Structures are given as structure tokens and as C-alpha cells.
Amino acid sequence: MSRTIDFLKEYESEVPSKFPENTEWRSENREWLKWSRGGSLVLVEYMDFIPSHLTGEFL
């Protein structure tokens, strides 16, 4: 057999993939995920905007 096939067989997972279930969940929750990601980005941008001397954090 080829080295690639041998490698894949050696590291094959014993647990079945949850990729289809995860894909379905993301599809069903697309709007919530978009809203959540947007909120997170707003928070990160705000944290980058705050001068470090106001937060007590110094690099």
C-alpha cells in the first residue's frame, strides 16, 4: 500500500465523525452565530481601543 493509506489507517479515529451533525447545527443556528460573532468582534474592537493605562494592563 502507499504511505498515505498506511498513515491514514494508522491514525484512523475510533470515534465516528460528527461533521454532519455539526454542519446541520450550524445551518440551523446561522443567524444566532452571526449575531454572536458580531457581538464578540465589537467587544474585541472596544478592548483594542481602550488605552492600556486605563485598564491597568501594561505590555
CSV table of N, CA and C in Angstrom, one decimal:
chain,number,residue,atom,x,y,z
A,1,MET,N,0.8,-1.2,0.0
A,1,MET,CA,0.0,0.0,0.0
A,1,MET,C,0.9,1.2,0.0
A,2,SER,N,0.3,2.4,-0.3
A,2,SER,CA,1.0,3.6,-0.4
A,2,SER,C,1.2,4.1,1.1
A,3,ARG,N,2.2,5.0,1.2
A,3,ARG,CA,2.5,5.6,2.5
A,3,ARG,C,1.3,6.3,3.0
A,4,THR,N,0.6,7.0,2.2
A,4,THR,CA,-0.6,7.8,2.6
A,4,THR,C,-1.7,6.9,3.2
A,5,ILE,N,-2.0,5.8,2.5
A,5,ILE,CA,-3.0,4.9,3.0
A,5,ILE,C,-2.6,4.3,4.3
A,6,ASP,N,-1.3,3.9,4.4
A,6,ASP,CA,-0.8,3.4,5.7
A,6,ASP,C,-0.9,4.4,6.8
A,7,PHE,N,-0.6,5.6,6.5
A,7,PHE,CA,-0.7,6.7,7.5
A,7,PHE,C,-2.1,6.9,8.0
A,8,LEU,N,-3.0,7.0,7.0
A,8,LEU,CA,-4.4,7.2,7.4
A,8,LEU,C,-5.0,6.0,8.2
A,9,LYS,N,-4.6,4.8,7.9
A,9,LYS,CA,-5.1,3.6,8.6
A,9,LYS,C,-4.5,3.6,10.0
A,10,GLU,N,-3.2,4.1,10.2
A,10,GLU,CA,-2.6,4.1,11.5
A,10,GLU,C,-3.2,5.1,12.4
A,11,TYR,N,-3.7,6.2,11.9
A,11,TYR,CA,-4.2,7.3,12.7
A,11,TYR,C,-5.7,7.4,12.6
A,12,GLU,N,-6.4,6.4,12.1
A,12,GLU,CA,-7.8,6.4,11.9
A,12,GLU,C,-8.5,6.5,13.3
A,13,SER,N,-9.5,7.4,13.4
A,13,SER,CA,-10.2,7.6,14.6
A,13,SER,C,-11.2,6.4,14.9
A,14,GLU,N,-11.3,6.1,16.1
A,14,GLU,CA,-12.2,5.0,16.5
A,14,GLU,C,-13.6,5.6,16.8
A,15,VAL,N,-13.7,6.9,16.9
A,15,VAL,CA,-15.0,7.5,17.1
A,15,VAL,C,-15.5,8.0,15.8
A,16,PRO,N,-16.7,7.8,15.5
A,16,PRO,CA,-17.3,8.3,14.2
A,16,PRO,C,-17.3,9.8,14.1
A,17,SER,N,-17.2,10.3,12.9
A,17,SER,CA,-17.2,11.8,12.8
A,17,SER,C,-18.5,12.4,13.1
A,18,LYS,N,-18.5,13.6,13.7
A,18,LYS,CA,-19.7,14.3,14.0
A,18,LYS,C,-19.9,15.5,13.0
A,19,PHE,N,-19.1,15.5,11.9
A,19,PHE,CA,-19.2,16.5,11.0
A,19,PHE,C,-20.6,16.8,10.4
A,20,PRO,N,-21.3,15.7,10.0
A,20,PRO,CA,-22.7,16.0,9.5
A,20,PRO,C,-23.6,16.7,10.6
A,21,GLU,N,-23.5,16.2,11.8
A,21,GLU,CA,-24.4,16.8,12.9
A,21,GLU,C,-24.0,18.3,13.1
A,22,ASN,N,-22.6,18.5,13.1
A,22,ASN,CA,-22.2,19.9,13.4
A,22,ASN,C,-22.6,20.8,12.2
A,23,THR,N,-22.5,20.3,11.0
A,23,THR,CA,-22.9,21.1,9.9
A,23,THR,C,-24.4,21.5,9.9
A,24,GLU,N,-25.2,20.5,10.3
A,24,GLU,CA,-26.6,20.7,10.4
A,24,GLU,C,-26.9,21.8,11.5
A,25,TRP,N,-26.2,21.6,12.7
A,25,TRP,CA,-26.4,22.6,13.8
A,25,TRP,C,-26.1,24.0,13.3
A,26,ARG,N,-24.9,24.2,12.6
A,26,ARG,CA,-24.5,25.5,12.1
A,26,ARG,C,-25.5,26.1,11.2
A,27,SER,N,-26.1,25.2,10.3
A,27,SER,CA,-27.1,25.7,9.4
A,27,SER,C,-28.3,26.2,10.1
A,28,GLU,N,-28.8,25.4,11.1
A,28,GLU,CA,-30.0,25.8,11.8
A,28,GLU,C,-29.8,27.0,12.6
A,29,ASN,N,-28.6,27.3,13.1
A,29,ASN,CA,-28.3,28.4,14.0
A,29,ASN,C,-27.5,29.5,13.3
A,30,ARG,N,-27.6,29.6,12.0
A,30,ARG,CA,-26.8,30.6,11.3
A,30,ARG,C,-27.0,32.0,11.8
A,31,GLU,N,-28.2,32.5,12.0
A,31,GLU,CA,-28.5,33.8,12.4
A,31,GLU,C,-27.9,34.1,13.8
A,32,TRP,N,-28.1,33.2,14.7
A,32,TRP,CA,-27.6,33.4,16.1
A,32,TRP,C,-26.1,33.4,16.1
A,33,LEU,N,-25.5,32.5,15.3
A,33,LEU,CA,-24.0,32.5,15.2
A,33,LEU,C,-23.5,33.9,14.6
A,34,LYS,N,-24.2,34.4,13.6
A,34,LYS,CA,-23.8,35.7,13.0
A,34,LYS,C,-23.9,36.8,14.1
A,35,TRP,N,-25.0,36.8,14.8
A,35,TRP,CA,-25.2,37.8,15.8
A,35,TRP,C,-24.1,37.7,16.9
A,36,SER,N,-23.8,36.5,17.4
A,36,SER,CA,-22.9,36.2,18.4
A,36,SER,C,-21.4,36.6,18.0
A,37,ARG,N,-21.1,36.3,16.8
A,37,ARG,CA,-19.8,36.6,16.2
A,37,ARG,C,-19.6,38.2,16.1
A,38,GLY,N,-20.7,38.8,15.7
A,38,GLY,CA,-20.7,40.3,15.6
A,38,GLY,C,-20.5,40.9,17.0
A,39,GLY,N,-21.2,40.4,18.0
A,39,GLY,CA,-21.0,40.9,19.3
A,39,GLY,C,-19.6,40.7,19.9
A,40,SER,N,-19.0,39.6,19.6
A,40,SER,CA,-17.7,39.3,20.0
A,40,SER,C,-16.7,40.3,19.4
A,41,LEU,N,-16.9,40.5,18.1
A,41,LEU,CA,-15.9,41.4,17.4
A,41,LEU,C,-16.1,42.8,17.9
A,42,VAL,N,-17.3,43.3,18.2
A,42,VAL,CA,-17.4,44.6,18.8
A,42,VAL,C,-16.7,44.7,20.1
A,43,LEU,N,-16.8,43.7,20.9
A,43,LEU,CA,-16.1,43.7,22.2
A,43,LEU,C,-14.6,43.7,22.0
A,44,VAL,N,-14.1,42.9,21.1
A,44,VAL,CA,-12.6,42.9,20.9
A,44,VAL,C,-12.2,44.2,20.4
A,45,GLU,N,-12.9,44.8,19.4
A,45,GLU,CA,-12.5,46.1,18.9
A,45,GLU,C,-12.5,47.2,20.0
A,46,TYR,N,-13.5,47.1,20.9
A,46,TYR,CA,-13.6,48.1,22.0
A,46,TYR,C,-12.4,47.9,23.0
A,47,MET,N,-12.0,46.6,23.2
A,47,MET,CA,-10.9,46.4,24.1
A,47,MET,C,-9.6,46.9,23.5
A,48,ASP,N,-9.5,46.8,22.2
A,48,ASP,CA,-8.3,47.3,21.5
A,48,ASP,C,-8.2,48.8,21.5
A,49,PHE,N,-9.4,49.4,21.6
A,49,PHE,CA,-9.5,50.9,21.5
A,49,PHE,C,-9.1,51.5,22.9
A,50,ILE,N,-9.4,50.8,24.0
A,50,ILE,CA,-9.1,51.3,25.3
A,50,ILE,C,-7.6,51.4,25.5
A,51,PRO,N,-7.1,52.6,25.9
A,51,PRO,CA,-5.7,52.7,26.2
A,51,PRO,C,-5.3,51.8,27.4
A,52,SER,N,-4.2,51.1,27.3
A,52,SER,CA,-3.8,50.2,28.3
A,52,SER,C,-3.6,50.8,29.7
A,53,HIS,N,-3.3,52.1,29.7
A,53,HIS,CA,-3.1,52.8,31.0
A,53,HIS,C,-4.4,52.9,31.8
A,54,LEU,N,-5.5,52.9,31.1
A,54,LEU,CA,-6.8,52.9,31.8
A,54,LEU,C,-7.3,51.6,32.3
A,55,THR,N,-6.8,50.5,31.7
A,55,THR,CA,-7.2,49.2,32.2
A,55,THR,C,-6.2,48.6,33.2
A,56,GLY,N,-5.1,49.2,33.4
A,56,GLY,CA,-4.1,48.7,34.3
A,56,GLY,C,-3.2,47.6,33.7
A,57,GLU,N,-3.3,47.4,32.4
A,57,GLU,CA,-2.5,46.4,31.8
A,57,GLU,C,-1.4,47.0,31.0
A,58,PHE,N,-0.2,46.6,31.2
A,58,PHE,CA,0.9,47.1,30.5
A,58,PHE,C,1.7,46.0,29.9
A,59,LEU,N,2.1,46.2,28.7
A,59,LEU,CA,2.9,45.2,27.9
A,59,LEU,C,4.3,45.1,28.4
